[in-house]
Coordinates of C-alpha atoms in Angstrom, one line a residue:
Chain W
M1 CA -53.7 4.0 -16.6
K2 CA -51.5 5.4 -13.5
R3 CA -47.8 6.4 -14.5
F4 CA -44.8 4.4 -13.0
M5 CA -43.5 8.2 -11.8
N6 CA -46.5 8.3 -9.8
L7 CA -46.2 5.3 -7.8
R8 CA -44.9 5.8 -4.2
P9 CA -43.6 3.0 -2.2
S10 CA -45.1 2.2 1.3
R11 CA -42.8 2.5 4.4
G12 CA -42.2 -1.0 4.4
A13 CA -41.0 -1.2 0.9
T14 CA -39.0 1.9 1.3
L15 CA -37.0 0.4 3.8
F16 CA -36.9 -3.1 1.9
L17 CA -35.6 -1.1 -1.3
G18 CA -33.2 0.8 0.7
L19 CA -31.8 -2.3 2.3
L20 CA -32.0 -4.2 -1.2
P21 CA -28.6 -3.2 -2.5
F22 CA -26.5 -3.8 0.6
I23 CA -28.0 -7.3 0.8
I24 CA -27.1 -7.8 -3.0
V25 CA -23.4 -7.0 -2.3
A26 CA -23.2 -9.0 1.1
V27 CA -24.6 -12.0 -1.0
F28 CA -22.0 -11.3 -3.8
Y29 CA -19.6 -11.3 -1.4
L30 CA -20.6 -14.5 0.7
V31 CA -20.5 -16.4 -2.4
A32 CA -17.3 -15.4 -4.2
S33 CA -15.4 -15.5 -1.0
D34 CA -16.8 -19.2 -0.3
M35 CA -15.8 -20.2 -3.7
R36 CA -12.2 -18.7 -3.3
L37 CA -12.0 -20.2 0.2
S38 CA -13.2 -23.5 -0.9
E39 CA -10.2 -23.6 -3.4
N40 CA -7.5 -22.2 -0.8
P41 CA -8.8 -22.3 2.6
N42 CA -5.9 -19.7 3.4
D43 CA -6.8 -17.4 0.6
K44 CA -6.8 -13.8 1.8
L45 CA -8.4 -11.7 -0.8
L46 CA -11.9 -12.1 0.4
P47 CA -11.9 -13.4 3.9
S48 CA -14.8 -15.1 5.7
M49 CA -17.1 -13.6 8.2
A50 CA -15.1 -15.8 10.8
S51 CA -11.8 -14.3 10.0
F52 CA -13.6 -10.6 9.9
S53 CA -14.6 -11.3 13.4
E54 CA -11.2 -12.8 14.4
A55 CA -9.5 -9.9 13.2
I56 CA -11.6 -7.4 14.7
D57 CA -11.3 -9.2 18.1
R58 CA -7.6 -8.9 17.5
M59 CA -7.6 -5.3 16.5
A60 CA -10.1 -3.8 18.8
F61 CA -10.2 -5.6 21.6
T62 CA -6.9 -7.5 22.4
P63 CA -3.7 -5.5 23.4
S64 CA -1.0 -5.5 21.0
K65 CA 1.8 -8.2 21.5
R66 CA 4.5 -5.7 20.8
T67 CA 3.3 -2.5 22.4
G68 CA 0.4 -3.7 24.7
E69 CA -2.1 -1.1 23.6
I70 CA -5.3 -1.8 22.0
L71 CA -4.4 -0.6 18.1
F72 CA -7.7 0.1 16.8
I73 CA -8.2 2.7 19.6
G74 CA -4.8 4.1 19.0
D75 CA -5.6 4.6 15.0
T76 CA -8.8 5.9 15.7
V77 CA -8.0 8.5 18.1
S78 CA -4.7 9.6 16.4
S79 CA -6.6 9.7 12.7
L80 CA -9.5 11.9 14.4
E81 CA -7.2 14.3 15.9
R82 CA -5.3 14.9 12.7
L83 CA -8.6 15.3 10.6
G84 CA -10.4 17.3 13.3
L85 CA -7.6 19.5 13.6
G86 CA -7.0 19.9 9.8
V87 CA -10.9 20.3 9.2
L88 CA -11.0 23.2 12.0
I89 CA -8.0 25.0 10.6
S90 CA -9.4 24.8 7.4
A91 CA -12.8 26.3 8.3
V92 CA -11.1 29.0 10.4
L93 CA -9.0 30.1 7.4
A94 CA -11.8 29.9 4.9
M95 CA -13.9 32.6 7.4
L96 CA -10.8 34.9 7.4
I97 CA -9.8 34.7 3.7
G98 CA -13.2 34.0 2.1
I99 CA -15.3 36.6 3.5
P100 CA -13.0 39.3 2.9
L101 CA -12.5 38.2 -0.5
G102 CA -16.2 38.2 -1.1
F103 CA -16.9 41.3 0.5
I104 CA -13.8 43.8 -0.5
P105 CA -13.7 44.4 -4.0
F106 CA -10.0 45.1 -3.9
L107 CA -9.2 42.3 -1.8
R108 CA -10.9 40.1 -4.7
A109 CA -9.4 41.9 -7.4
G110 CA -5.7 41.2 -6.0
L111 CA -6.3 37.7 -4.5
S112 CA -9.1 35.7 -6.1
P113 CA -7.2 34.5 -9.1
F114 CA -4.3 33.5 -6.9
V115 CA -6.5 31.4 -4.6
A116 CA -8.5 30.0 -7.7
A117 CA -5.1 29.0 -9.0
F118 CA -3.7 27.7 -5.9
S119 CA -7.0 25.3 -5.4
M120 CA -6.0 23.7 -8.7
V121 CA -2.5 22.4 -7.2
P122 CA -2.6 19.0 -6.3
P123 CA -0.9 18.5 -3.0
M124 CA -0.2 15.1 -3.4
A125 CA 2.1 16.2 -6.7
I126 CA 4.1 18.3 -4.8
L127 CA 4.8 16.1 -1.8
P128 CA 8.5 16.3 -1.6
I129 CA 8.5 20.5 -1.3
L130 CA 5.8 19.7 1.5
F131 CA 8.2 17.3 3.4
I132 CA 10.9 19.8 3.4
V133 CA 8.3 22.9 4.4
F134 CA 6.5 20.9 7.2
G135 CA 8.6 18.0 8.2
M136 CA 7.3 14.4 8.5
G137 CA 5.6 14.8 11.7
E138 CA 2.2 15.6 12.9
L139 CA 2.4 18.8 11.4
A140 CA 3.0 17.5 8.0
K141 CA -0.3 15.5 8.0
V142 CA -2.3 18.3 9.1
A143 CA -0.6 20.5 6.8
L144 CA -1.7 18.1 4.1
I145 CA -5.4 18.2 5.1
V146 CA -5.2 22.0 5.3
I147 CA -3.6 22.4 1.7
G148 CA -6.0 20.3 0.3
V149 CA -9.1 21.6 1.7
T150 CA -8.9 25.3 2.5
P151 CA -9.0 26.5 -1.2
L152 CA -12.1 24.7 -1.7
L153 CA -13.8 26.0 1.3
V154 CA -12.4 29.7 0.9
R155 CA -13.9 29.7 -2.9
D156 CA -17.3 28.5 -1.6
M157 CA -17.2 31.2 1.2
Q158 CA -16.7 33.8 -1.3
Q159 CA -18.9 32.9 -3.8
R160 CA -21.6 32.6 -0.6
V161 CA -20.7 36.1 0.4
S162 CA -21.1 37.5 -3.4
E163 CA -24.5 35.9 -3.2
I164 CA -25.8 38.0 -0.8
P165 CA -28.5 40.3 -2.2
V166 CA -26.9 43.7 -2.7
E167 CA -30.3 45.3 -1.4
Q168 CA -29.5 43.9 2.1
L169 CA -26.0 45.6 2.1
I170 CA -27.5 48.8 0.7
K171 CA -30.1 48.6 3.4
A172 CA -27.3 48.1 6.0
Q173 CA -25.5 51.3 4.7
T174 CA -28.3 53.4 4.7
L175 CA -29.4 52.6 8.7
G176 CA -25.3 53.4 9.0
G177 CA -23.5 50.0 9.7
S178 CA -19.9 50.4 8.6
S179 CA -18.0 47.7 6.5
W180 CA -17.0 45.9 10.0
T181 CA -20.6 46.1 11.6
I182 CA -22.0 44.9 8.3
V183 CA -19.7 41.8 8.2
M184 CA -20.5 40.8 11.6
R185 CA -24.2 41.5 11.7
V186 CA -25.2 40.8 8.0
V187 CA -22.9 38.7 6.1
L188 CA -21.5 36.3 9.0
P189 CA -24.8 35.2 10.3
Q190 CA -25.7 34.3 6.8
V191 CA -22.6 32.5 5.3
F192 CA -21.8 30.6 8.5
P193 CA -24.5 27.7 8.0
R194 CA -23.3 27.8 4.5
L195 CA -19.7 27.0 5.9
L196 CA -20.9 24.2 7.9
D197 CA -22.5 23.0 4.6
A198 CA -19.1 23.4 2.6
V199 CA -17.5 21.6 5.4
R200 CA -20.1 18.7 5.3
I201 CA -19.2 18.6 1.4
T202 CA -15.2 18.8 1.7
L203 CA -15.1 16.2 4.5
G204 CA -14.6 13.6 1.8
T205 CA -11.8 15.3 0.2
A206 CA -10.3 15.7 4.0
W207 CA -10.3 12.0 4.4
I208 CA -8.5 11.3 1.4
F209 CA -5.8 13.7 2.3
L210 CA -5.8 12.0 5.9
I211 CA -5.3 8.7 4.5
S212 CA -2.7 9.8 2.2
A213 CA -0.8 11.7 4.4
E214 CA -0.6 8.6 6.6
A215 CA 0.1 6.2 3.8
I216 CA 3.4 8.5 3.5
A217 CA 5.0 8.2 6.8
A218 CA 3.4 7.3 10.2
T219 CA 3.6 5.1 13.1
E220 CA -0.2 5.0 14.0
G221 CA -3.5 5.7 12.3
L222 CA -6.5 4.4 10.2
G223 CA -5.0 5.0 6.8
Y224 CA -1.3 3.9 8.0
R225 CA -2.7 0.7 9.4
I226 CA -4.3 0.1 5.9
F227 CA -1.1 0.6 4.1
L228 CA 0.7 -1.5 6.5
V229 CA -1.4 -4.8 6.5
R230 CA -1.9 -3.9 2.5
R231 CA 1.8 -5.4 2.5
Y232 CA 0.3 -8.7 3.5
M233 CA -3.0 -8.6 2.0
S234 CA -5.0 -8.5 5.3
M235 CA -8.2 -8.0 3.9
D236 CA -9.7 -9.3 7.3
V237 CA -8.1 -6.1 8.6
I238 CA -8.8 -3.5 5.7
L239 CA -12.1 -4.0 5.1
P240 CA -13.3 -3.5 8.7
Y241 CA -11.2 -0.5 8.7
V242 CA -12.9 0.6 5.7
A243 CA -16.1 0.3 7.3
W244 CA -15.3 1.9 10.3
I245 CA -14.0 5.0 8.4
T246 CA -17.1 4.9 6.1
F247 CA -19.2 4.5 9.3
L248 CA -17.1 7.8 10.8
A249 CA -17.5 9.7 8.0
F250 CA -21.2 9.2 7.8
L251 CA -21.3 10.0 11.6
F252 CA -19.5 13.4 11.1
D253 CA -21.9 14.5 8.1
F254 CA -25.0 13.7 10.1
A255 CA -23.6 15.4 13.1
L256 CA -23.0 18.5 11.2
K257 CA -26.3 18.5 9.5
K258 CA -28.1 18.2 13.1
L259 CA -25.9 20.8 14.3
T260 CA -26.7 23.3 11.2
Y261 CA -30.3 22.3 11.7
K262 CA -30.2 23.4 15.4
L263 CA -28.3 26.6 15.1
F264 CA -29.8 27.8 12.2
P265 CA -33.3 26.9 12.0
W266 CA -34.2 29.8 9.6
Y267 CA -31.7 28.4 7.3
T268 CA -32.7 25.1 6.9
A269 CA -36.6 26.0 6.9
G270 CA -38.4 25.0 3.8
K271 CA -35.4 22.4 2.8
E272 CA -36.1 18.7 3.1
G273 CA -36.2 17.5 6.4
A274 CA -33.8 15.4 8.4
Chain B
M1 CA -41.1 -6.9 -12.3
K2 CA -40.8 -10.5 -13.9
H3 CA -38.3 -9.0 -16.2
F4 CA -36.3 -7.4 -13.9
F5 CA -36.0 -10.6 -11.6
K6 CA -34.9 -12.5 -14.6
S7 CA -32.3 -9.9 -15.7
T8 CA -31.0 -9.7 -12.2
S9 CA -30.8 -13.1 -12.0
K10 CA -28.8 -13.3 -15.2
F11 CA -26.4 -10.9 -13.7
L12 CA -25.9 -12.8 -10.5
V13 CA -24.9 -15.8 -12.7
A14 CA -22.9 -14.0 -14.9
T15 CA -21.1 -12.6 -12.0
T16 CA -20.4 -15.8 -10.3
L17 CA -19.0 -17.0 -13.2
V18 CA -16.6 -14.1 -13.8
M19 CA -15.3 -14.6 -10.3
G20 CA -15.1 -18.4 -10.6
L21 CA -13.3 -17.7 -13.5
S22 CA -10.6 -15.6 -11.7
T23 CA -10.2 -18.2 -9.1
S24 CA -9.9 -21.0 -11.4
S25 CA -6.3 -19.7 -12.2
L26 CA -5.4 -21.0 -9.1
M27 CA -6.1 -24.6 -9.8
A28 CA -3.3 -26.2 -11.5
E29 CA -3.2 -27.7 -15.0
V30 CA -1.0 -28.6 -17.9
K31 CA -0.9 -25.4 -20.1
N32 CA 1.4 -23.9 -22.4
K33 CA 0.8 -20.1 -21.7
F34 CA 2.6 -18.7 -18.6
Q35 CA 3.0 -15.2 -16.9
V36 CA 5.7 -14.0 -14.4
S37 CA 5.5 -10.5 -12.7
W38 CA 8.8 -8.9 -11.9
T39 CA 9.9 -5.4 -10.7
I40 CA 12.6 -3.0 -11.2
Y41 CA 15.7 -4.0 -9.0
V42 CA 19.7 -4.7 -9.5
G43 CA 19.2 -8.2 -9.5
W44 CA 16.2 -8.6 -11.7
M45 CA 17.3 -6.5 -14.4
P46 CA 18.6 -9.7 -16.4
W47 CA 15.1 -11.0 -16.7
D48 CA 14.2 -7.7 -18.7
Y49 CA 17.2 -8.5 -20.9
A50 CA 16.3 -11.9 -21.1
Q51 CA 12.8 -10.8 -22.2
Q52 CA 13.5 -8.0 -24.5
K53 CA 16.2 -9.5 -26.5
G54 CA 14.4 -12.7 -27.3
I55 CA 16.5 -15.1 -24.9
V56 CA 13.0 -15.8 -22.9
D57 CA 11.2 -16.7 -26.0
K58 CA 14.0 -18.6 -27.5
W59 CA 14.2 -21.2 -24.7
A60 CA 10.5 -21.0 -24.2
K61 CA 10.2 -22.1 -27.7
K62 CA 12.6 -25.0 -27.2
Y63 CA 10.1 -26.7 -24.4
D64 CA 7.0 -25.9 -26.5
I65 CA 5.5 -23.0 -24.3
E66 CA 5.0 -19.6 -24.1
I67 CA 6.3 -17.2 -21.2
D68 CA 5.6 -13.6 -20.8
L69 CA 7.5 -11.5 -18.4
V70 CA 5.3 -8.8 -17.0
Q71 CA 6.8 -5.6 -15.5
V72 CA 4.5 -4.3 -12.5
N73 CA 5.4 -1.0 -11.1
D74 CA 4.9 -1.7 -7.4
Y75 CA 6.9 -4.3 -5.9
I76 CA 4.1 -5.3 -3.4
E77 CA 1.4 -5.1 -6.1
S78 CA 3.2 -7.9 -7.9
I79 CA 3.5 -10.3 -5.1
N80 CA 0.1 -9.7 -4.3
Q81 CA -1.0 -10.2 -7.8
Y82 CA 0.9 -13.7 -7.8
S83 CA -1.0 -14.6 -4.8
A84 CA -4.1 -14.1 -5.9
G85 CA -3.3 -16.4 -8.7
K86 CA -2.9 -13.9 -11.7
F87 CA 0.9 -14.9 -12.5
D88 CA 2.4 -18.5 -12.5
G89 CA 5.7 -16.8 -10.9
C90 CA 6.9 -13.9 -9.6
L91 CA 10.5 -12.2 -8.3
M92 CA 10.3 -11.6 -4.9
T93 CA 12.9 -11.8 -1.6
N94 CA 12.9 -14.8 0.5
M95 CA 11.2 -13.1 3.5
D96 CA 8.2 -11.8 1.4
A97 CA 7.8 -15.3 -0.3
L98 CA 7.3 -16.6 3.3
T99 CA 4.8 -13.7 4.7
I100 CA 3.0 -13.0 1.4
P101 CA 2.3 -16.2 -0.5
A102 CA 3.2 -18.8 1.9
A103 CA 1.1 -17.0 4.6
G104 CA -1.6 -16.7 2.3
G105 CA -1.9 -20.5 1.9
I106 CA -0.1 -20.3 -1.8
D107 CA 2.2 -23.1 -2.0
S108 CA 5.3 -21.7 -3.8
T109 CA 8.6 -23.2 -4.8
A110 CA 11.8 -20.9 -5.3
V111 CA 13.1 -22.0 -8.2
I112 CA 16.3 -19.7 -8.9
M113 CA 18.0 -17.9 -6.1
G114 CA 19.8 -15.5 -8.4
D115 CA 21.6 -13.3 -5.9
F116 CA 21.8 -12.1 -2.2
S117 CA 22.0 -8.5 -1.0
N118 CA 25.5 -7.8 0.1
G119 CA 25.2 -4.1 0.8
N120 CA 22.3 -3.5 -1.0
D121 CA 20.5 -2.7 2.2
G122 CA 21.6 0.4 4.4
L123 CA 21.1 1.7 7.5
I124 CA 21.8 5.6 7.4
L125 CA 22.1 7.9 10.3
K126 CA 22.2 11.7 9.9
D127 CA 25.1 13.3 11.4
K128 CA 25.8 10.2 13.8
K129 CA 28.7 8.0 13.0
S130 CA 28.0 5.0 15.3
L131 CA 25.3 2.5 14.9
A132 CA 24.8 2.6 19.0
D133 CA 23.7 6.2 18.5
I134 CA 20.4 4.9 16.7
K135 CA 19.2 4.7 20.3
G136 CA 16.2 6.5 21.0
Q137 CA 15.9 7.9 17.5
K138 CA 13.0 7.5 15.0
V139 CA 14.0 5.3 11.9
N140 CA 12.3 5.9 8.6
L141 CA 11.8 2.4 6.5
V142 CA 9.2 0.4 4.8
E143 CA 7.7 -1.3 8.1
L144 CA 7.8 -5.3 8.1
S145 CA 9.6 -5.4 4.8
V146 CA 13.3 -6.9 4.5
S147 CA 14.4 -3.5 5.8
H148 CA 12.5 -3.8 9.0
Y149 CA 14.3 -7.4 9.4
F150 CA 17.5 -5.9 8.4
L151 CA 16.9 -3.6 10.9
A152 CA 16.3 -5.7 13.6
R153 CA 19.5 -7.5 12.5
A154 CA 21.4 -4.4 12.9
L155 CA 20.1 -3.8 16.5
E156 CA 20.8 -7.0 17.4
S157 CA 24.5 -6.4 17.0
V158 CA 24.8 -3.6 19.2
N159 CA 22.6 -5.2 22.1
L160 CA 19.6 -2.9 21.2
S161 CA 15.8 -3.9 20.5
E162 CA 13.3 -2.5 18.6
K163 CA 12.2 -1.2 21.7
D164 CA 15.0 1.1 22.0
I165 CA 13.8 3.1 18.7
T166 CA 10.5 4.0 17.1
V167 CA 10.1 2.8 13.4
V168 CA 8.2 5.2 11.0
N169 CA 6.5 3.6 8.1
T170 CA 7.6 5.3 5.1
S171 CA 7.2 4.4 1.3
D172 CA 10.0 3.3 -0.6
A173 CA 9.3 5.8 -3.3
D174 CA 9.1 8.9 -0.5
M175 CA 12.6 7.9 0.9
V176 CA 14.9 10.2 -1.1
S177 CA 12.8 13.2 -0.4
A178 CA 12.1 12.2 3.0
Y179 CA 15.7 12.5 4.3
S180 CA 15.8 16.4 3.4
S181 CA 13.2 16.8 6.1
D182 CA 14.5 17.9 9.4
E183 CA 12.7 15.4 11.3
V184 CA 14.2 12.7 9.6
T185 CA 17.3 11.5 11.4
A186 CA 17.8 7.6 10.7
M187 CA 16.4 5.6 7.7
A188 CA 17.0 1.8 6.8
T189 CA 16.4 1.5 2.7
W190 CA 17.7 -0.2 -0.3
N191 CA 19.2 0.4 -3.7
P192 CA 18.8 2.5 -5.8
Q193 CA 17.4 5.0 -3.2
L194 CA 20.3 4.2 -0.9
S195 CA 23.1 5.4 -3.2
E196 CA 21.1 8.1 -4.3
I197 CA 20.7 9.3 -0.9
M198 CA 24.3 8.8 0.3
T199 CA 25.9 10.3 -2.8
N200 CA 23.9 13.5 -2.4
N201 CA 23.8 14.2 1.3
K202 CA 27.0 14.7 3.2
S203 CA 25.3 14.2 6.2
A204 CA 24.4 10.8 5.8
N205 CA 26.4 8.1 7.4
L206 CA 26.2 4.3 6.4
V207 CA 26.3 2.7 9.6
Y208 CA 25.5 -0.9 8.9
D209 CA 24.5 -2.7 5.8
S210 CA 23.7 -5.9 4.3
S211 CA 27.4 -7.2 3.6
K212 CA 27.4 -7.7 7.3
I213 CA 24.4 -10.5 7.3
P214 CA 25.4 -12.3 3.9
G215 CA 22.9 -14.5 2.5
E216 CA 20.1 -13.5 4.5
I217 CA 18.1 -11.2 2.2
I218 CA 17.7 -13.2 -0.9
D219 CA 16.2 -12.6 -4.2
M220 CA 14.5 -15.3 -6.0
L221 CA 12.7 -16.6 -8.8
V222 CA 9.3 -17.9 -7.3
I223 CA 6.8 -20.4 -9.0
N224 CA 3.6 -21.8 -7.8
T225 CA 4.0 -25.1 -6.8
E226 CA 1.1 -26.7 -8.2
T227 CA 1.6 -24.8 -11.6
L228 CA 5.3 -26.3 -11.6
K229 CA 4.4 -30.1 -10.7
D230 CA 2.3 -30.1 -13.7
N231 CA 4.5 -27.9 -16.0
P232 CA 8.4 -28.5 -14.9
K233 CA 9.1 -27.1 -18.7
L234 CA 8.5 -23.6 -17.3
A235 CA 11.1 -23.6 -14.7
K236 CA 13.5 -25.5 -16.9
A237 CA 13.0 -22.8 -19.8
L238 CA 13.4 -19.8 -17.4
T239 CA 16.5 -21.2 -15.9
G240 CA 18.2 -21.8 -19.2
A241 CA 17.4 -18.1 -20.1
W242 CA 18.7 -16.9 -16.6
F243 CA 21.9 -18.4 -16.8
E244 CA 22.4 -17.4 -20.7
V245 CA 22.2 -14.1 -19.2
M246 CA 24.4 -14.7 -16.6
A247 CA 27.2 -16.1 -18.8
L248 CA 26.9 -12.6 -20.7
M249 CA 27.0 -10.7 -17.7
K250 CA 30.3 -12.6 -16.2
K251 CA 31.9 -11.8 -19.4
G252 CA 31.5 -8.1 -18.5
D253 CA 29.3 -7.7 -21.7
E254 CA 29.0 -3.9 -21.9
K255 CA 25.9 -3.7 -24.2
A256 CA 24.1 -6.2 -22.2
L257 CA 25.2 -4.3 -18.9
T258 CA 24.1 -0.9 -20.4
F259 CA 20.8 -2.0 -21.4
M260 CA 19.8 -3.3 -17.8
A261 CA 21.4 0.3 -16.5
E262 CA 19.2 2.4 -18.5
A263 CA 16.1 0.2 -18.3
S264 CA 16.4 0.4 -14.3
G265 CA 17.0 4.2 -14.8
T266 CA 20.9 4.6 -13.9
D267 CA 24.1 4.6 -16.2
L268 CA 26.2 1.8 -16.7
A269 CA 28.6 3.1 -13.9
G270 CA 25.7 3.5 -11.3
Y271 CA 24.7 -0.2 -12.3
K272 CA 28.1 -1.8 -11.9
S273 CA 28.4 -0.2 -8.5
Q274 CA 25.2 -1.8 -7.0
L275 CA 26.3 -4.9 -8.8
D276 CA 29.0 -4.8 -6.6
S277 CA 26.5 -4.9 -3.4
T278 CA 24.9 -7.7 -4.8
M279 CA 26.0 -11.4 -4.9
M280 CA 25.3 -12.6 -8.2
F281 CA 25.3 -16.2 -8.8
Y282 CA 26.9 -16.1 -12.4
D283 CA 27.7 -19.7 -12.4
A284 CA 24.8 -22.4 -11.9
S285 CA 27.1 -24.3 -9.7
D286 CA 27.4 -21.4 -7.1
A287 CA 23.9 -21.3 -7.2
V288 CA 23.4 -25.0 -6.3
T289 CA 25.9 -24.5 -3.7
F290 CA 24.0 -21.8 -1.8
A291 CA 20.7 -23.8 -2.2
V292 CA 22.1 -26.9 -0.8
S293 CA 24.0 -25.4 2.0
P294 CA 23.0 -26.0 5.8
D295 CA 23.0 -21.8 6.1
L296 CA 19.5 -21.6 3.8
P297 CA 17.5 -23.3 6.5
E298 CA 19.0 -21.4 9.3
T299 CA 18.5 -17.9 7.8
M300 CA 15.0 -18.9 6.8
K301 CA 14.4 -20.2 10.5
K302 CA 15.5 -16.6 11.7
V303 CA 13.4 -15.1 9.2
S304 CA 10.5 -16.9 10.2
E305 CA 11.1 -16.0 14.0
F306 CA 11.1 -12.4 13.0
S307 CA 8.0 -12.8 10.7
F308 CA 6.2 -14.5 13.8
D309 CA 7.4 -11.9 16.4
H310 CA 5.8 -8.8 14.2
G311 CA 2.5 -10.9 13.6
I312 CA 3.0 -11.2 9.7
L313 CA 3.1 -14.9 9.5
G314 CA -0.6 -14.9 8.9
E315 CA -3.8 -15.3 10.8
G316 CA -4.0 -17.9 13.2
A317 CA -0.3 -18.8 13.6
P318 CA 0.2 -19.9 16.9
N319 CA 4.5 -20.0 16.7
A320 CA 7.1 -19.4 14.3
E321 CA 6.7 -22.9 12.8
F322 CA 3.2 -22.7 12.0
I323 CA 4.4 -22.5 8.1
G324 CA 6.4 -25.5 6.9
M325 CA 9.4 -25.0 4.6
E326 CA 11.0 -27.6 2.9
F327 CA 14.7 -27.5 1.8
P328 CA 17.1 -29.3 -0.8
G329 CA 18.2 -32.8 0.6
G330 CA 14.6 -33.1 2.3
K331 CA 15.3 -31.2 5.2
T332 CA 12.4 -29.1 6.6
F333 CA 11.7 -26.4 9.1
G334 CA 8.4 -26.2 11.1
D335 CA 5.0 -27.9 10.4
T336 CA 5.6 -30.8 7.5
N337 CA 1.8 -30.8 7.3
N338 CA 1.7 -27.3 6.3
I339 CA 4.5 -26.9 3.7
K340 CA 3.8 -23.8 2.0
L341 CA 7.4 -22.5 0.7
R342 CA 10.1 -24.9 -0.8
F343 CA 13.2 -24.1 -2.2
T344 CA 14.6 -26.5 -4.8
E345 CA 18.1 -26.9 -6.3
T346 CA 16.5 -29.6 -9.2
Y347 CA 16.5 -26.5 -12.0
V348 CA 20.1 -24.9 -11.2
K349 CA 21.6 -28.2 -10.8
M350 CA 20.4 -29.2 -14.5
A351 CA 21.7 -25.9 -15.6
A352 CA 25.0 -27.0 -13.9
E353 CA 25.2 -30.2 -15.6
G354 CA 24.1 -28.5 -18.9
K355 CA 21.3 -30.5 -19.1
L356 CA 18.2 -28.0 -20.0

């Protein structure tokens, strides 16, 4: 008898099975929304598809009554700027701090416990301090992302550097490499794709900090808009924004994965295909 | 596979039933257990006292029902839960009653207008002394809240408009720490944060407060109209309990006031100073006068126009008259075919006449 574990779905079945959970969720939503709306046509908790399309039209295609700008584009641009800058700074810091920490035992002995402890501080809990140090403007939002993400990346970098086989480092030394050349020629090329991997994993965290930062004080942004209209239970705006954020996050993840494959074919060789 | 489909369909049915149940609380019916949500605010602490000291229970028993006052930490969450049908009543301001439940299609009735803000909301400028100096500044406030309305009224008074400033949406929980940030130069907020900032910062100047627009920011007990229609006992019991506490407060009962002060995280002196900037209607007859006064429809017209201008009157609102409101004496504002917010003096009048 054939075991269940050995049965493989056909291509069509794979596609169908992949779509099935989405379809089930959509059907659940439509049924529940319909039930609430039949009792109160103005109910805001689970809006109908028509009110979604109206909300999307209003947010993404109609200039705002107050400012004359398209809110959705403004929100997306400012959120992406904050996120991009925050993640970029975090990645650069991770390289500048993580590699020396992993590579130089004296530095590791001195700083590693501090970095480990610092990474445990929940940034949201010390917000009042962050307000005073970084103010409440753009800098504060980027800073919150950097503070939230950098320790995770630094620890990952340090770990990856220390995982480099010691034979490689010895060999490089017998070939006459100084500490500096070994970092540049042996360590960096090996850990760089791993940094991209780590960035991919921490993107979710970066989004959380971005949304939180925009919830605290902001004049535009995806998180700002969600927290603003939450006051009025405008789920017709919130749910499309959530879908858009999810899509953007997916897109970043996908782009970084593709970039890693393109730049470092050796790193991905033997791994599961794209 | 067959089993899989069977269990899936069971799951589907079960989930649908659960969702059905959660919506059915929107439907009115005669019942005897009620829940009312409340949040911490100077004008609502008497409810906490009434609940904790058994005054609510006493009145509920008189009408043979059960009432549970549920404290919710987040003010907006409390209103949202009420709008979603989880509570039969809720404590909120007049503007939020219009823009949240009423705009969401929930027909609500303001049963007790307990007080209005008479200085509890304030506009602070850092280092500047005159309201006109606000021009060009960033103003931190909870956007689209009564603070925003209050700011608009303040700007009007010096011939400025919202275009002359930039609004920065800031959570009410972060106001006190935000004030210490160098970038914050102007702020509109309410008590207790307001008094916290004013007492601890020499740079803070109160340039405008709600005592300049008396009667426009009203704190009230709102009950779902359908529920109220089928269960007037609920409103009677709550009104009775409320004015029992009001009588204690009017006498200046230190024990009761201290209880309320501590429950709201301050001391007797702090609570009394907040009460000074709150126009409480201790006598039911004053509450009746306020409810039937022609100023109330005027105020609600202003609030409705402000809400429409800021796009918070709900989806598809073509103008400020889209949501109809009904006032004592049969007066109305806006679309009479879409009345979603009602103000009634019925129950406070009963209290004034001693008929509860």
